[in-house]
mmCIF file of C-alpha atoms in Angstrom:
data_model
loop_
_atom_site.group_PDB
_atom_site.id
_atom_site.type_symbol
_atom_site.label_atom_id
_atom_site.label_comp_id
_atom_site.label_asym_id
_atom_site.label_seq_id
_atom_site.Cartn_x
_atom_site.Cartn_y
_atom_site.Cartn_z
ATOM 1 C CA UNK R 1 -14.563 -6.329 30.734
ATOM 2 C CA UNK R 2 -10.842 -5.755 30.849
ATOM 3 C CA UNK R 3 -9.347 -2.344 29.899
ATOM 4 C CA UNK R 4 -6.934 -3.877 27.449
ATOM 5 C CA UNK R 5 -9.832 -5.373 25.422
ATOM 6 C CA UNK R 6 -11.223 -1.840 24.749
ATOM 7 C CA UNK R 7 -7.928 -0.587 23.500
ATOM 8 C CA UNK R 8 -7.428 -3.676 21.350
ATOM 9 C CA UNK R 9 -10.901 -3.128 19.645
ATOM 10 C CA UNK R 10 -10.045 0.566 19.177
ATOM 11 C CA UNK R 11 -6.725 -0.375 17.481
ATOM 12 C CA UNK R 12 -8.527 -2.864 15.247
ATOM 13 C CA UNK R 13 -10.986 -0.206 14.181
ATOM 14 C CA UNK R 14 -8.208 2.264 13.467
ATOM 15 C CA UNK R 15 -6.335 -0.264 11.297
ATOM 16 C CA UNK R 16 -9.542 -1.227 9.382
ATOM 17 C CA UNK R 17 -10.434 2.384 8.691
ATOM 18 C CA UNK R 18 -6.871 3.114 7.598
ATOM 19 C CA UNK R 19 -6.819 0.177 5.228
ATOM 20 C CA UNK R 20 -10.153 1.103 3.744
ATOM 21 C CA UNK R 21 -9.159 4.724 3.352
ATOM 22 C CA UNK R 22 -5.885 3.726 1.693
ATOM 23 C CA UNK R 23 -7.789 1.452 -0.682
ATOM 24 C CA UNK R 24 -10.285 4.176 -1.708
ATOM 25 C CA UNK R 25 -7.506 6.743 -2.223
ATOM 26 C CA UNK R 26 -5.330 4.298 -4.193
ATOM 27 C CA UNK R 27 -8.242 3.239 -6.366
ATOM 28 C CA UNK R 28 -9.237 6.840 -7.083
ATOM 29 C CA UNK R 29 -5.641 7.781 -8.063
ATOM 30 C CA UNK R 30 -5.373 4.761 -10.368
ATOM 31 C CA UNK R 31 -8.777 5.421 -12.028
ATOM 32 C CA UNK R 32 -8.242 9.236 -12.457
ATOM 33 C CA UNK R 33 -6.351 9.061 -15.721
ATOM 34 C CA UNK R 34 -9.110 6.887 -17.195
ATOM 35 C CA UNK R 35 -11.763 9.298 -16.018
ATOM 36 C CA UNK R 36 -10.053 12.262 -17.496
ATOM 37 C CA UNK R 37 -9.777 10.804 -20.970
ATOM 38 C CA UNK R 38 -7.304 11.535 -23.767
ATOM 39 C CA UNK R 39 -4.909 14.509 -23.929
ATOM 40 C CA UNK R 40 -3.407 16.353 -26.900
ATOM 41 C CA UNK R 41 -0.273 18.529 -26.547
ATOM 42 C CA UNK R 42 0.859 20.358 -29.680
ATOM 43 C CA UNK R 43 4.507 21.352 -29.763
ATOM 44 C CA UNK R 44 4.407 23.255 -33.043
ATOM 45 C CA UNK R 45 2.657 25.367 -34.256
ATOM 46 C CA UNK R 46 0.813 27.153 -31.548
ATOM 47 C CA UNK R 47 -2.570 28.815 -32.015
ATOM 48 C CA UNK R 48 -2.140 32.058 -33.942
ATOM 49 C CA UNK R 49 1.461 31.240 -35.171
ATOM 50 C CA UNK R 50 2.801 32.429 -38.478
ATOM 51 C CA UNK R 51 4.373 29.676 -40.583
ATOM 52 C CA UNK R 52 7.320 30.637 -42.731
ATOM 53 C CA UNK R 53 6.348 28.725 -45.799
ATOM 54 C CA UNK R 54 3.218 27.223 -47.257
ATOM 55 C CA UNK R 55 4.554 23.804 -46.240
ATOM 56 C CA UNK R 56 5.003 23.227 -42.519
ATOM 57 C CA UNK R 57 5.018 20.434 -39.960
ATOM 58 C CA UNK R 58 2.707 19.929 -37.089
ATOM 59 C CA UNK R 59 4.089 17.957 -34.151
ATOM 60 C CA UNK R 60 3.054 16.994 -30.682
ATOM 61 C CA UNK R 61 2.180 14.264 -28.233
ATOM 62 C CA UNK R 62 -0.988 12.486 -27.182
ATOM 63 C CA UNK R 63 -1.616 10.361 -24.062
ATOM 64 C CA UNK R 64 -4.239 7.784 -23.406
ATOM 65 C CA UNK R 65 -5.427 7.488 -26.985
ATOM 66 C CA UNK R 66 -6.398 4.801 -29.379
ATOM 67 C CA UNK R 67 -6.519 7.116 -32.475
ATOM 68 C CA UNK R 68 -5.821 10.694 -33.439
ATOM 69 C CA UNK R 69 -7.169 12.385 -36.502
ATOM 70 C CA UNK R 70 -6.115 15.566 -38.234
ATOM 71 C CA UNK R 71 -8.910 17.190 -40.359
ATOM 72 C CA UNK R 72 -10.772 13.885 -39.954
ATOM 73 C CA UNK R 73 -7.881 11.771 -41.389
ATOM 74 C CA UNK R 74 -6.053 9.310 -39.044
ATOM 75 C CA UNK R 75 -2.382 10.185 -38.446
ATOM 76 C CA UNK R 76 0.257 7.765 -37.104
ATOM 77 C CA UNK R 77 1.596 8.001 -33.575
ATOM 78 C CA UNK R 78 4.726 6.210 -32.288
ATOM 79 C CA UNK R 79 4.842 4.106 -29.132
ATOM 80 C CA UNK R 80 5.646 7.147 -27.035
ATOM 81 C CA UNK R 81 2.546 8.962 -28.252
ATOM 82 C CA UNK R 82 4.373 11.485 -30.504
ATOM 83 C CA UNK R 83 3.022 12.515 -33.842
ATOM 84 C CA UNK R 84 4.440 14.493 -36.750
ATOM 85 C CA UNK R 85 2.573 15.431 -39.973
ATOM 86 C CA UNK R 86 3.535 17.622 -42.931
ATOM 87 C CA UNK R 87 0.842 20.025 -44.162
ATOM 88 C CA UNK R 88 0.316 22.865 -46.612
ATOM 89 C CA UNK R 89 -1.192 26.097 -45.415
ATOM 90 C CA UNK R 90 -3.404 28.212 -47.593
ATOM 91 C CA UNK R 91 -3.952 32.011 -47.273
ATOM 92 C CA UNK R 92 -5.383 33.893 -45.517
ATOM 93 C CA UNK R 93 -5.295 31.387 -42.653
ATOM 94 C CA UNK R 94 -5.677 27.651 -41.979
ATOM 95 C CA UNK R 95 -7.646 25.939 -39.295
ATOM 96 C CA UNK R 96 -6.235 22.591 -37.986
ATOM 97 C CA UNK R 97 -8.574 20.326 -36.113
ATOM 98 C CA UNK R 98 -7.053 17.477 -34.028
ATOM 99 C CA UNK R 99 -9.299 14.944 -32.476
ATOM 100 C CA UNK R 100 -8.144 12.201 -30.136
ATOM 101 C CA UNK R 101 -10.228 9.205 -29.101
ATOM 102 C CA UNK R 102 -9.417 6.876 -26.194
ATOM 103 C CA UNK R 103 -10.236 3.198 -25.787
ATOM 104 C CA UNK R 104 -13.524 3.967 -24.003
ATOM 105 C CA UNK R 105 -14.860 6.289 -26.722
ATOM 106 C CA UNK R 106 -14.077 9.610 -25.066
ATOM 107 C CA UNK R 107 -12.883 12.308 -27.394
ATOM 108 C CA UNK R 108 -11.054 15.583 -27.109
ATOM 109 C CA UNK R 109 -10.605 18.123 -29.870
ATOM 110 C CA UNK R 110 -7.977 20.819 -30.259
ATOM 111 C CA UNK R 111 -8.281 23.578 -32.844
ATOM 112 C CA UNK R 112 -5.292 25.608 -34.030
ATOM 113 C CA UNK R 113 -5.381 28.680 -36.337
ATOM 114 C CA UNK R 114 -2.211 29.325 -38.325
ATOM 115 C CA UNK R 115 -1.318 32.124 -40.727
ATOM 116 C CA UNK R 116 0.985 31.491 -43.710
ATOM 117 C CA UNK R 117 3.495 34.177 -44.704
#
């Protein structure tokens, strides 16, 4: 056997392993958001915040969702995933429950406690 044939086979193996590794890493990175499920980010109010009046607005952003509910009631989201809803707080405190569901049925829930002044 010629020495250049051994090096050629070695190069072919290195290229094949590199391509397979790249494919696995790329596939994992593309699938990761689907595996993680939906996400809820609330801009205002934060957990434990005081609200100035009995009427206040909750706002935030969701990603990778099909639907978001507030207290079990669907609320609209725009094409960028932003939501905004006007609510009334009742003393001594109010608990807000946001639930987001993605297209695969995964859900995530965020609970916020607020205190009206």
